[in-house]
Short mmCIF file of C-alpha atoms and ligand atoms in Angstrom, two decimals:
data_model
loop_
_atom_site.label_atom_id
_atom_site.label_comp_id
_atom_site.label_asym_id
_atom_site.label_seq_id
_atom_site.Cartn_x
_atom_site.Cartn_y
_atom_site.Cartn_z
CA MET A 1 -32.87 -10.19 8.81
CA GLU A 2 -35.31 -11.89 11.29
CA LYS A 3 -34.20 -11.20 14.63
CA SER A 4 -34.72 -15.15 15.73
CA GLU A 5 -32.60 -16.12 12.82
CA LYS A 6 -29.96 -18.68 13.88
CA ILE A 7 -26.82 -16.94 13.18
CA PHE A 8 -23.36 -18.36 13.04
CA VAL A 9 -20.32 -16.28 14.06
CA ALA A 10 -17.09 -18.08 13.19
CA GLY A 11 -14.48 -16.83 14.93
CA HIS A 12 -16.57 -15.00 17.80
CA ARG A 13 -13.79 -14.63 20.29
CA GLY A 14 -11.54 -12.53 17.97
CA LEU A 15 -11.63 -8.58 17.11
CA VAL A 16 -13.93 -8.84 14.11
CA GLY A 17 -15.86 -11.93 15.79
CA SER A 18 -16.37 -10.28 19.32
CA ALA A 19 -17.55 -7.20 17.53
CA LEU A 20 -20.14 -8.63 15.87
CA VAL A 21 -21.13 -10.69 18.61
CA ARG A 22 -21.52 -7.43 20.83
CA THR A 23 -23.44 -5.44 17.49
CA LEU A 24 -25.55 -8.55 16.84
CA GLU A 25 -27.06 -8.64 20.68
CA ARG A 26 -27.56 -5.00 21.05
CA ASP A 27 -29.75 -5.14 17.75
CA GLY A 28 -31.63 -7.86 19.71
CA PHE A 29 -30.71 -10.23 17.69
CA ASP A 30 -31.15 -13.47 20.24
CA HIS A 31 -30.52 -16.63 18.35
CA LEU A 32 -26.44 -16.56 17.95
CA VAL A 33 -24.44 -19.46 17.68
CA THR A 34 -20.67 -19.71 18.38
CA ARG A 35 -18.34 -22.32 19.24
CA ALA A 36 -14.82 -21.95 21.10
CA ARG A 37 -11.85 -23.72 19.30
CA SER A 38 -11.74 -26.17 22.13
CA GLN A 39 -15.46 -27.06 21.02
CA LEU A 40 -15.34 -26.91 17.12
CA ASP A 41 -12.01 -27.22 15.25
CA LEU A 42 -12.74 -25.50 12.13
CA GLY A 43 -9.62 -27.06 10.67
CA SER A 44 -11.38 -30.74 10.82
CA GLU A 45 -13.90 -31.57 8.05
CA ALA A 46 -15.69 -34.09 9.63
CA ALA A 47 -16.13 -31.66 13.00
CA VAL A 48 -17.28 -28.96 10.78
CA ASP A 49 -19.93 -31.13 8.46
CA LEU A 50 -21.48 -32.41 11.91
CA PHE A 51 -21.88 -29.09 13.31
CA PHE A 52 -23.76 -27.62 10.29
CA ALA A 53 -25.57 -31.16 10.06
CA GLN A 54 -26.61 -30.40 13.79
CA GLU A 55 -27.05 -26.85 14.12
CA LYS A 56 -28.24 -25.69 10.39
CA PRO A 57 -27.87 -22.03 10.73
CA ALA A 58 -29.71 -19.67 8.49
CA ILE A 59 -26.61 -17.24 8.46
CA VAL A 60 -22.74 -17.46 8.22
CA ILE A 61 -20.68 -14.97 9.36
CA PHE A 62 -17.28 -15.84 8.50
CA ALA A 63 -14.82 -13.90 10.85
CA ALA A 64 -12.62 -16.82 11.78
CA ALA A 65 -8.92 -16.64 10.06
CA LYS A 66 -5.21 -16.80 11.09
CA VAL A 67 -4.42 -13.07 11.22
CA GLY A 68 -1.49 -11.37 12.23
CA GLY A 69 0.63 -8.20 11.25
CA ILE A 70 3.55 -7.86 8.93
CA LYS A 71 6.20 -9.51 10.72
CA ALA A 72 3.76 -12.80 11.45
CA ASN A 73 2.76 -12.79 8.04
CA ASN A 74 6.09 -12.35 6.06
CA ASP A 75 7.67 -15.45 8.96
CA GLN A 76 4.72 -18.21 8.72
CA PRO A 77 3.69 -18.07 5.22
CA VAL A 78 2.74 -21.82 5.21
CA GLU A 79 0.16 -21.09 8.43
CA PHE A 80 -1.21 -17.95 6.96
CA LEU A 81 -1.92 -20.00 3.62
CA LEU A 82 -3.00 -23.49 5.18
CA ASP A 83 -4.78 -22.89 8.01
CA ASN A 84 -6.98 -20.02 6.27
CA ILE A 85 -7.89 -22.18 3.01
CA GLN A 86 -8.55 -25.14 5.22
CA ILE A 87 -10.78 -23.62 7.82
CA GLN A 88 -12.65 -21.17 4.73
CA ASN A 89 -12.98 -24.44 2.77
CA ASN A 90 -14.85 -26.31 5.19
CA VAL A 91 -17.27 -23.29 6.67
CA ILE A 92 -18.19 -22.45 3.05
CA ARG A 93 -18.84 -26.10 1.75
CA ALA A 94 -20.58 -26.91 4.80
CA ALA A 95 -22.43 -24.18 4.97
CA HIS A 96 -23.80 -24.44 1.22
CA GLU A 97 -24.40 -28.32 2.11
CA ALA A 98 -26.60 -27.57 5.31
CA GLY A 99 -28.82 -24.88 3.04
CA VAL A 100 -27.83 -21.83 4.85
CA ARG A 101 -29.58 -18.93 3.41
CA LYS A 102 -26.77 -16.06 3.36
CA LEU A 103 -23.06 -15.85 3.96
CA LEU A 104 -20.80 -13.13 4.50
CA PHE A 105 -17.22 -13.76 3.87
CA LEU A 106 -14.83 -11.40 5.04
CA GLY A 107 -11.43 -10.90 3.07
CA SER A 108 -8.59 -8.02 3.45
CA SER A 109 -7.76 -4.86 2.05
CA CYS A 110 -4.21 -6.81 1.23
CA ILE A 111 -6.11 -9.20 -1.62
CA TYR A 112 -5.52 -6.35 -4.02
CA PRO A 113 -1.87 -5.61 -5.81
CA LYS A 114 0.96 -3.94 -4.25
CA HIS A 115 0.62 -0.96 -6.72
CA ALA A 116 -3.08 -0.73 -6.59
CA PRO A 117 -4.50 2.69 -8.16
CA GLN A 118 -5.29 4.49 -5.07
CA PRO A 119 -7.95 4.52 -3.32
CA ILE A 120 -8.42 1.12 -4.41
CA PRO A 121 -11.46 0.10 -6.55
CA GLU A 122 -13.00 -3.07 -6.24
CA SER A 123 -12.29 -3.75 -9.85
CA ALA A 124 -8.34 -3.84 -9.14
CA LEU A 125 -8.29 -7.54 -7.72
CA LEU A 126 -6.25 -9.54 -9.84
CA THR A 127 -4.52 -7.08 -12.12
CA GLY A 128 -1.15 -7.08 -10.65
CA PRO A 129 1.46 -8.59 -8.25
CA LEU A 130 0.63 -8.66 -4.72
CA GLU A 131 2.66 -7.43 -1.28
CA PRO A 132 5.30 -10.18 -0.82
CA THR A 133 5.19 -9.85 3.03
CA ASN A 134 1.72 -10.57 2.93
CA GLU A 135 0.99 -12.79 -0.57
CA ALA A 136 0.19 -16.06 1.29
CA TYR A 137 -2.75 -14.58 3.23
CA ALA A 138 -4.01 -12.54 0.40
CA ILE A 139 -3.70 -15.50 -1.68
CA ALA A 140 -5.91 -17.79 0.72
CA LYS A 141 -8.54 -15.04 1.16
CA ILE A 142 -8.55 -14.61 -2.97
CA ALA A 143 -9.45 -18.18 -2.74
CA GLY A 144 -12.24 -17.73 -0.11
CA ILE A 145 -13.81 -15.06 -2.32
CA LYS A 146 -13.70 -17.05 -5.40
CA LEU A 147 -15.16 -20.08 -3.82
CA CYS A 148 -17.89 -17.83 -2.84
CA GLN A 149 -18.60 -16.56 -5.91
CA ALA A 150 -18.63 -20.04 -7.55
CA TYR A 151 -21.18 -21.08 -4.89
CA ALA A 152 -23.25 -18.20 -6.15
CA ARG A 153 -22.64 -18.89 -9.99
CA GLU A 154 -22.88 -22.79 -9.82
CA TYR A 155 -25.60 -23.06 -7.52
CA GLY A 156 -26.70 -19.67 -6.79
CA ALA A 157 -25.96 -19.54 -3.26
CA HIS A 158 -26.44 -16.17 -1.35
CA PHE A 159 -22.48 -16.12 -0.46
CA ILE A 160 -21.30 -12.35 -0.47
CA SER A 161 -17.91 -10.79 0.32
CA ALA A 162 -16.63 -7.77 2.14
CA MET A 163 -12.98 -6.71 2.10
CA PRO A 164 -12.53 -4.57 4.99
CA THR A 165 -9.57 -2.15 5.63
CA ASN A 166 -6.89 -2.49 8.44
CA LEU A 167 -9.29 -3.00 11.71
CA TYR A 168 -8.59 -1.84 15.21
CA GLY A 169 -10.45 -2.24 18.85
CA PRO A 170 -11.40 -4.32 21.86
CA ASN A 171 -10.09 -7.63 21.79
CA ASP A 172 -7.25 -7.09 19.21
CA ASN A 173 -3.89 -8.73 19.40
CA PHE A 174 -1.26 -6.42 21.59
CA ASP A 175 1.33 -8.92 21.08
CA LEU A 176 4.62 -6.75 19.88
CA LEU A 177 5.89 -9.56 17.71
CA SER A 178 2.46 -10.70 16.17
CA SER A 179 0.20 -7.70 16.18
CA HIS A 180 -0.84 -5.05 13.60
CA VAL A 181 0.79 -1.55 13.91
CA LEU A 182 -2.02 0.04 15.89
CA PRO A 183 -2.26 -1.87 18.89
CA ALA A 184 1.71 -2.37 19.25
CA LEU A 185 2.34 1.14 19.04
CA LEU A 186 -0.66 1.69 21.62
CA ARG A 187 1.27 -0.87 23.60
CA LYS A 188 4.33 0.51 23.01
CA ALA A 189 3.36 4.60 24.05
CA HIS A 190 1.60 3.23 27.16
CA ASP A 191 4.63 1.06 28.34
CA ALA A 192 7.23 3.93 27.36
CA LYS A 193 5.03 6.40 29.34
CA THR A 194 4.55 3.96 32.38
CA SER A 195 8.16 3.01 32.22
CA GLY A 196 9.72 6.87 32.02
CA ALA A 197 11.40 6.00 28.43
CA ARG A 198 12.65 8.77 26.25
CA GLU A 199 12.10 7.08 23.07
CA LEU A 200 9.61 4.78 21.33
CA MET A 201 10.62 2.36 18.58
CA VAL A 202 8.53 2.29 15.32
CA TRP A 203 9.03 -0.87 12.38
CA GLY A 204 10.09 1.10 8.90
CA SER A 205 10.45 4.42 7.73
CA GLY A 206 6.96 5.96 9.05
CA LYS A 207 6.22 6.46 5.12
CA PRO A 208 3.29 3.88 4.32
CA ARG A 209 0.09 5.15 4.62
CA ARG A 210 -3.04 3.05 6.09
CA GLU A 211 -6.63 3.31 6.38
CA PHE A 212 -7.84 2.34 9.96
CA LEU A 213 -11.67 1.51 10.78
CA HIS A 214 -12.85 0.83 14.22
CA VAL A 215 -14.21 -2.73 14.41
CA ASP A 216 -17.39 -1.90 15.48
CA ASP A 217 -17.90 0.20 12.52
CA LEU A 218 -17.18 -3.18 10.63
CA ALA A 219 -19.38 -5.24 12.55
CA ALA A 220 -22.05 -2.45 11.67
CA ALA A 221 -21.45 -2.70 8.14
CA CYS A 222 -21.59 -6.25 8.48
CA LEU A 223 -25.23 -6.11 9.38
CA PHE A 224 -25.95 -3.74 6.89
CA LEU A 225 -24.73 -5.59 3.59
CA LEU A 226 -26.16 -8.77 5.11
CA GLU A 227 -29.41 -7.14 5.27
CA ARG A 228 -29.21 -4.94 2.03
CA TYR A 229 -26.36 -7.07 -0.77
CA ASP A 230 -26.82 -10.09 -2.27
CA SER A 231 -24.22 -9.69 -5.20
CA PRO A 232 -21.41 -12.14 -5.56
CA GLU A 233 -19.19 -9.23 -6.47
CA ILE A 234 -16.33 -8.12 -3.60
CA ILE A 235 -17.54 -4.65 -1.70
CA ASN A 236 -14.80 -2.77 -0.14
CA VAL A 237 -15.57 -1.20 4.00
CA GLY A 238 -13.54 1.16 5.22
CA CYS A 239 -13.56 5.19 6.52
CA GLY A 240 -12.03 6.48 3.09
CA GLU A 241 -9.13 8.41 4.74
CA ASP A 242 -5.72 7.11 5.38
CA VAL A 243 -2.81 8.52 7.80
CA SER A 244 1.21 8.23 7.75
CA ILE A 245 2.26 5.57 9.88
CA ARG A 246 4.15 8.60 11.70
CA GLU A 247 1.27 10.48 11.87
CA LEU A 248 -0.71 7.62 13.39
CA ALA A 249 2.58 6.88 15.85
CA GLU A 250 2.26 10.76 16.58
CA LEU A 251 -1.63 10.29 17.42
CA ILE A 252 -1.37 7.51 19.57
CA CYS A 253 0.97 9.44 21.57
CA ASP A 254 -0.99 12.09 22.25
CA VAL A 255 -3.58 9.94 23.24
CA VAL A 256 -1.56 7.97 25.57
CA GLY A 257 0.15 10.93 26.51
CA PHE A 258 3.62 9.92 26.05
CA LYS A 259 5.85 12.98 25.69
CA GLY A 260 8.99 11.20 24.36
CA GLU A 261 10.64 10.77 20.99
CA LEU A 262 9.91 8.72 18.05
CA ALA A 263 12.96 6.27 16.88
CA TRP A 264 12.92 4.67 13.67
CA ASP A 265 13.90 0.62 13.18
CA THR A 266 14.14 0.76 9.37
CA THR A 267 15.60 -3.06 9.41
CA LYS A 268 11.63 -3.83 9.72
CA PRO A 269 9.64 -4.26 6.63
CA ASP A 270 7.40 -1.15 5.26
CA GLY A 271 5.02 -3.33 3.24
CA THR A 272 2.78 -2.13 0.78
CA PRO A 273 3.43 1.90 0.19
CA ARG A 274 -0.19 2.56 0.44
CA LYS A 275 -3.46 0.98 0.90
CA LEU A 276 -6.56 3.12 0.83
CA LEU A 277 -10.05 1.80 -0.05
CA ASP A 278 -12.35 3.31 -2.48
CA VAL A 279 -15.54 3.25 -0.44
CA SER A 280 -17.80 5.20 -2.97
CA LYS A 281 -19.85 1.63 -3.59
CA VAL A 282 -20.86 1.10 0.15
CA HIS A 283 -21.16 4.72 0.33
CA ASP A 284 -23.81 4.87 -2.38
CA LEU A 285 -25.55 1.57 -0.90
CA GLY A 286 -26.00 4.31 2.37
CA TRP A 287 -23.26 3.15 4.86
CA ARG A 288 -20.87 5.51 6.40
CA HIS A 289 -18.33 4.98 9.25
CA THR A 290 -19.06 6.83 12.19
CA ILE A 291 -15.94 6.56 14.67
CA ALA A 292 -13.35 8.83 14.15
CA LEU A 293 -9.80 7.65 14.43
CA ARG A 294 -8.81 9.64 17.34
CA ASP A 295 -11.90 8.73 18.69
CA GLY A 296 -11.26 5.06 18.28
CA ILE A 297 -8.12 4.91 19.80
CA ALA A 298 -9.19 6.70 22.79
CA ARG A 299 -11.93 3.92 23.12
CA THR A 300 -9.31 1.16 22.69
CA TYR A 301 -6.95 2.79 24.74
CA GLU A 302 -9.68 2.58 27.90
CA TRP A 303 -10.28 -1.16 26.78
CA PHE A 304 -6.72 -1.77 26.97
CA LEU A 305 -6.36 -0.20 30.38
CA LYS A 306 -9.08 -2.60 31.93
CA ASN A 307 -7.59 -5.48 29.81
CA PRO A 308 -4.07 -5.39 30.35
CA PRO A 309 -2.26 -8.02 27.85
CA ARG A 310 -0.32 -11.07 29.62
CA ASP A 311 3.36 -10.19 29.11
CA SER A 312 4.74 -11.24 25.44
CA LYS A 313 8.21 -11.62 24.49
CA PRO A 314 10.48 -8.63 24.01
CA GLU A 315 10.84 -7.45 20.82
O1 GFB B 401 -0.39 -3.43 10.51
P1 GFB B 401 1.04 -4.15 10.07
O2 GFB B 401 1.79 -5.06 10.88
O3 GFB B 401 0.69 -4.64 8.63
O4 GFB B 401 1.70 -2.73 9.93
P2 GFB B 401 0.46 -4.04 7.04
C1 GFB B 401 1.58 -1.64 8.62
C2 GFB B 401 2.85 -0.70 8.74
O5 GFB B 401 3.42 -0.29 10.28
C3 GFB B 401 4.17 -1.03 8.34
C4 GFB B 401 4.75 -0.16 10.29
O6 GFB B 401 4.85 -0.54 7.52
C5 GFB B 401 4.99 -1.54 9.24
O7 GFB B 401 6.35 -1.67 9.31
N1 GFB B 401 5.02 -0.48 11.72
C6 GFB B 401 5.86 0.43 12.49
C7 GFB B 401 4.82 -1.25 12.51
N2 GFB B 401 5.73 0.01 13.87
C8 GFB B 401 5.00 -1.06 13.92
C9 GFB B 401 4.90 -2.15 15.02
O8 GFB B 401 5.32 -1.98 15.81
N3 GFB B 401 3.99 -3.36 14.67
C10 GFB B 401 3.32 -3.40 13.71
N4 GFB B 401 3.11 -4.54 13.48
N5 GFB B 401 3.89 -2.64 12.52
C11 GFB B 401 -0.98 -6.54 7.00
C12 GFB B 401 -0.92 -7.81 6.37
O9 GFB B 401 -0.26 -5.81 6.64
O10 GFB B 401 -2.29 -6.02 6.84
C13 GFB B 401 -2.09 -8.74 6.75
O11 GFB B 401 0.28 -8.41 6.85
C14 GFB B 401 -3.47 -7.67 6.67
O12 GFB B 401 -2.09 -9.69 5.61
C15 GFB B 401 -3.00 -6.95 7.47
O13 GFB B 401 -3.85 -7.67 5.50
C16 GFB B 401 -4.26 -5.66 7.35
O14 GFB B 401 -0.88 -3.31 7.08
O15 GFB B 401 1.45 -3.79 6.40
#
């Protein structure tokens, strides 16, 4: 990739998009194009067409999505399905029509069947029923993967798709009702410590296992793949290790310095029992993560302390 190539990062204010911009700028890419939601509504076909016709980016990284944790996914299947399909259809089609040289579509590890073999190989896609709490989001992401593969097969487009595991880091969503588990527990541990509470409430049984990747590692992987990977076949991006939600909660309490007890709200869903990606394909290409979970949590907590979230509704 030339440093001067025009790169459009769709969704540059989010967890993933902001990490991509940080990494690209650090590496000397000096022709980035970004648009705030108020400037470009990716849900509007006409606006997206006009943007691509005017800007003609060479590279597109698709990091725009309606995302959320287990509760948001479960509560709003319509929005997760409709919004995601709409924006990805608009961007992928317009990218092809504007002659984009390469597009990277970001999916999610939730595209795999609920009872996929662990660690989950890329070949597990569409081999069984999905986890019901995130079926809508997963179906939208699978449609995006299939659209990229269709453009590659029918028109020879260089549209690739990476499947990141659960991500965390700066600019994450710390709202307790809509966030993922890691930012939620970081905030709860901080609030419990500062208020002198004795207990921290964790959702579910604590038994599900998840794999967590710092978003700066994902951003580095995206650049690596844009430069070295050109197959329409999906590729997993993770760290190759998972922890139970109980272990995660204990680790977060330790980093934050909360010394109280964990309590379990078993009225909340556990979701997929385990989600660990098989990362041998990306390892064989030569990419590996660099940020250990404990360090990544400590760095994210530092960021959180400097950027306290606006108050969300109580749980
Ligand atoms: O991160 P999370 O919301 O989503 O939840 P998924 C992971 C696990 O953490 C679940 C438990 O078993 C939750 O019950 N958990 C414990 C908590 N305490 C909390 C808490 O305070 N907040 C939250 N949010 N969870 C999402 C999908 O699944 O993962 C999306 O819904 C997407 O589609 C994303 O794929 C990466 O890992 O279960």
